[in-house]
XYZ file of N, CA and C in Angstrom:
291
model
N -72.569 96.572 -32.618
C -70.980 96.964 -32.789
C -69.572 96.108 -32.775
N -68.745 95.766 -33.140
C -67.899 95.109 -33.296
C -66.616 96.227 -33.534
N -65.465 94.833 -32.897
C -63.289 95.665 -33.514
C -63.173 95.345 -34.504
N -62.391 95.412 -34.996
C -61.807 95.079 -36.141
C -59.890 94.788 -35.769
N -59.469 93.916 -35.879
C -57.939 93.785 -35.533
C -57.056 94.104 -37.029
N -56.590 94.738 -37.239
C -55.626 94.388 -38.706
C -54.062 93.360 -37.737
N -53.168 92.807 -39.389
C -52.059 92.235 -38.686
C -51.133 92.937 -38.022
N -50.935 94.554 -38.240
C -50.233 95.518 -37.521
C -50.407 95.311 -36.436
N -51.556 95.498 -36.093
C -52.139 95.233 -33.974
C -52.664 96.122 -34.210
N -53.161 97.424 -35.982
C -54.379 98.125 -34.722
C -55.791 97.806 -35.245
N -56.728 98.777 -34.329
C -58.274 98.380 -33.994
C -59.197 99.427 -34.684
N -60.184 99.060 -34.785
C -60.881 99.861 -35.814
C -62.249 99.528 -34.840
N -63.210 100.610 -34.591
C -64.205 99.881 -33.663
C -65.146 100.595 -34.561
N -66.370 99.705 -34.857
C -67.169 99.563 -36.172
C -68.628 99.541 -35.440
N -68.972 100.219 -35.727
C -70.651 100.668 -35.421
C -71.713 99.074 -36.384
N -70.826 98.315 -37.357
C -71.813 97.086 -37.968
C -71.755 96.048 -37.162
N -72.299 94.784 -37.381
C -72.463 93.987 -36.914
C -71.515 93.431 -37.235
N -71.453 92.333 -37.066
C -69.952 90.718 -37.037
C -70.710 90.171 -38.864
N -71.787 89.981 -38.664
C -73.064 88.954 -39.834
C -72.275 89.768 -40.774
N -72.456 91.427 -40.507
C -72.450 92.498 -42.084
C -70.738 91.773 -42.615
N -69.247 91.689 -42.053
C -68.784 91.928 -42.096
C -67.923 89.938 -42.688
N -69.340 89.449 -41.913
C -69.333 88.066 -41.820
C -69.133 87.305 -43.817
N -71.015 88.536 -44.367
C -70.814 88.216 -45.328
C -70.531 89.118 -47.031
N -69.865 89.648 -46.198
C -69.261 90.837 -47.098
C -67.597 90.176 -47.224
N -67.368 89.372 -46.322
C -65.638 89.171 -46.860
C -65.593 87.668 -47.384
N -66.993 86.967 -46.937
C -67.132 85.565 -47.250
C -66.703 85.187 -48.878
N -66.154 85.574 -49.422
C -65.689 85.234 -50.709
C -63.768 85.926 -50.705
N -64.012 86.242 -49.633
C -61.942 87.141 -49.389
C -61.260 85.584 -48.631
N -62.191 84.809 -48.143
C -61.146 83.393 -47.531
C -61.495 84.245 -46.299
N -62.490 84.488 -45.709
C -62.418 84.627 -44.259
C -63.593 83.791 -43.491
N -64.298 83.865 -42.060
C -64.738 82.200 -41.655
C -64.561 83.061 -40.821
N -66.481 82.602 -40.221
C -66.410 82.766 -38.747
C -65.563 81.512 -38.118
N -65.183 81.790 -37.042
C -65.089 80.827 -36.272
C -65.566 80.699 -34.645
N -66.323 81.698 -34.311
C -66.813 81.393 -33.226
C -68.071 82.979 -33.210
N -68.600 82.677 -32.062
C -70.083 83.725 -32.257
C -69.423 85.104 -32.427
N -68.103 85.788 -31.572
C -67.645 87.027 -32.268
C -66.373 86.818 -32.488
N -66.224 86.056 -33.744
C -64.163 86.063 -34.613
C -64.506 85.474 -35.571
N -63.958 86.523 -36.307
C -63.850 86.649 -37.943
C -62.504 86.355 -38.369
N -61.671 85.669 -39.321
C -60.518 85.635 -39.657
C -60.159 84.942 -41.073
N -59.321 85.402 -41.317
C -58.870 85.055 -42.763
C -58.269 84.117 -42.397
N -58.767 82.482 -43.637
C -57.600 81.686 -43.357
C -56.910 80.968 -43.767
N -56.781 82.138 -44.549
C -54.617 82.216 -45.158
C -54.417 82.538 -43.998
N -53.918 83.128 -42.472
C -53.871 83.459 -41.673
C -53.913 82.226 -40.678
N -54.262 81.355 -40.655
C -54.557 80.391 -40.306
C -53.067 79.266 -40.194
N -52.359 79.428 -38.641
C -51.028 78.120 -39.346
C -51.846 76.847 -39.308
N -52.362 76.540 -37.971
C -53.023 75.219 -37.440
C -53.700 74.697 -36.740
N -54.409 73.876 -36.588
C -55.582 73.446 -36.040
C -55.124 72.519 -35.297
N -55.659 72.195 -33.868
C -55.671 71.416 -32.472
C -57.047 71.335 -32.798
N -57.086 69.839 -32.646
C -58.102 69.269 -31.578
C -57.585 68.133 -30.670
N -58.491 68.270 -29.888
C -58.911 67.079 -28.778
C -59.748 66.110 -29.221
N -60.468 66.240 -29.503
C -61.444 64.878 -30.676
C -62.138 64.991 -30.722
N -62.736 65.906 -29.858
C -63.505 66.204 -28.975
C -64.537 67.474 -29.239
N -64.691 67.719 -28.481
C -65.163 69.549 -28.490
C -64.371 71.042 -28.034
N -62.861 70.412 -28.112
C -61.930 71.796 -27.761
C -61.334 71.758 -28.771
N -61.361 72.897 -30.367
C -60.831 73.113 -30.802
C -60.199 74.216 -31.342
N -58.868 74.721 -31.917
C -57.917 76.053 -31.505
C -57.360 75.675 -33.319
N -57.077 77.065 -33.527
C -56.584 77.940 -34.361
C -55.323 78.531 -33.664
N -54.211 78.226 -34.152
C -53.028 79.354 -33.833
C -52.611 80.268 -35.645
N -52.620 81.136 -35.182
C -52.505 82.362 -36.227
C -51.131 82.543 -36.404
N -51.715 82.922 -37.357
C -49.400 83.184 -37.777
C -48.334 84.034 -37.537
N -49.359 84.538 -36.625
C -48.475 85.672 -35.936
C -48.792 85.331 -34.245
N -48.652 84.219 -33.897
C -48.752 83.263 -32.770
C -49.829 83.082 -31.843
N -51.115 83.264 -32.378
C -52.462 83.899 -31.613
C -53.126 82.909 -31.334
N -53.277 82.480 -30.480
C -54.511 81.316 -30.513
C -55.574 81.660 -30.065
N -56.988 81.513 -31.086
C -57.866 81.489 -31.092
C -59.546 80.175 -30.629
N -60.269 79.687 -30.133
C -60.944 79.229 -29.822
C -61.275 79.406 -31.057
N -62.098 78.128 -31.228
C -63.240 77.560 -32.635
C -64.301 76.674 -31.770
N -65.436 77.453 -32.123
C -66.684 76.900 -31.389
C -66.737 75.696 -32.037
N -67.408 74.632 -31.170
C -68.225 73.679 -31.860
C -69.600 73.529 -32.819
N -70.070 74.952 -32.952
C -71.484 75.246 -33.747
C -70.250 75.550 -34.853
N -69.237 76.423 -35.066
C -68.868 76.475 -36.471
C -67.408 76.067 -36.749
N -67.317 74.835 -36.131
C -65.980 73.913 -36.394
C -66.047 73.312 -37.888
N -67.449 72.627 -38.202
C -67.573 72.068 -39.378
C -67.573 72.257 -40.338
N -68.615 74.116 -40.438
C -68.616 74.607 -41.230
C -67.313 75.713 -41.292
N -65.973 74.948 -40.587
C -64.255 75.970 -41.266
C -63.798 75.059 -41.482
N -63.906 73.237 -41.286
C -63.726 72.426 -41.739
C -63.111 72.300 -43.357
N -64.540 72.430 -43.957
C -65.288 72.387 -44.923
C -64.500 73.327 -45.684
N -64.393 74.969 -44.839
C -63.763 76.033 -45.479
C -62.228 75.584 -45.685
N -61.349 74.487 -45.049
C -60.736 74.754 -44.963
C -60.426 73.863 -46.328
N -61.003 72.491 -45.908
C -60.871 71.529 -47.221
C -61.115 71.784 -48.620
N -61.994 72.634 -48.632
C -61.770 73.256 -49.908
C -60.847 74.509 -50.555
N -59.885 74.804 -50.049
C -59.140 75.935 -49.824
C -57.790 75.095 -50.052
N -57.154 74.371 -49.038
C -55.784 73.331 -48.996
C -55.949 72.004 -48.775
N -54.988 71.574 -48.702
C -54.474 70.256 -48.736
C -53.733 70.045 -47.061
N -54.936 69.541 -46.656
C -55.275 69.337 -45.247
C -53.768 68.047 -44.697
N -52.891 68.516 -43.336
C -52.333 67.160 -43.508
C -52.296 66.863 -41.917
N -52.780 65.921 -41.370
C -52.940 65.726 -39.620
C -52.542 64.228 -39.079
N -51.511 65.253 -37.969
C -50.858 63.988 -37.219
C -51.271 64.525 -35.566
N -51.889 63.685 -34.964
C -51.877 63.810 -33.449
C -52.739 64.458 -33.014
N -53.645 64.402 -34.332
C -55.514 66.106 -33.997
C -55.154 66.835 -34.651
N -53.508 67.538 -35.100
C -53.264 68.256 -35.361
C -53.566 68.679 -37.044
N -53.807 69.969 -37.379
C -54.582 70.287 -39.176
C -52.898 71.504 -39.730
N -52.161 70.532 -40.192
C -51.553 71.952 -40.991
C -52.004 72.612 -41.847
N -51.653 73.259 -42.568
C -52.365 74.423 -43.498
C -50.842 74.506 -44.650
N -51.856 73.407 -45.319
C -50.992 73.683 -47.210
C -51.153 74.034 -48.217
N -50.693 74.508 -49.200
C -51.243 75.302 -49.995
C -51.418 73.958 -51.192
N -52.089 72.916 -52.166
C -51.733 72.251 -53.380
C -50.800 73.001 -54.060
């Protein structure tokens, strides 16, 4: 069972597993950033990293989400394929090419 949160703040409770949505939404630019979080990568405004194990995604709505070490590599690849990445002080800002 998982909760689905929309940009407008509404919440939908679903009996499907997050894995179901991960597979369904991958072609639509969604990526799993932790065990229990799936995000639309177009909604990521900035990613910060301490250069070690702590990675954080700042969403366009200013919400901050933890990116797990396990999902970090896959997310980086998804972003490289989708955006021009400009890094400064371990920050990554997503800008469309």
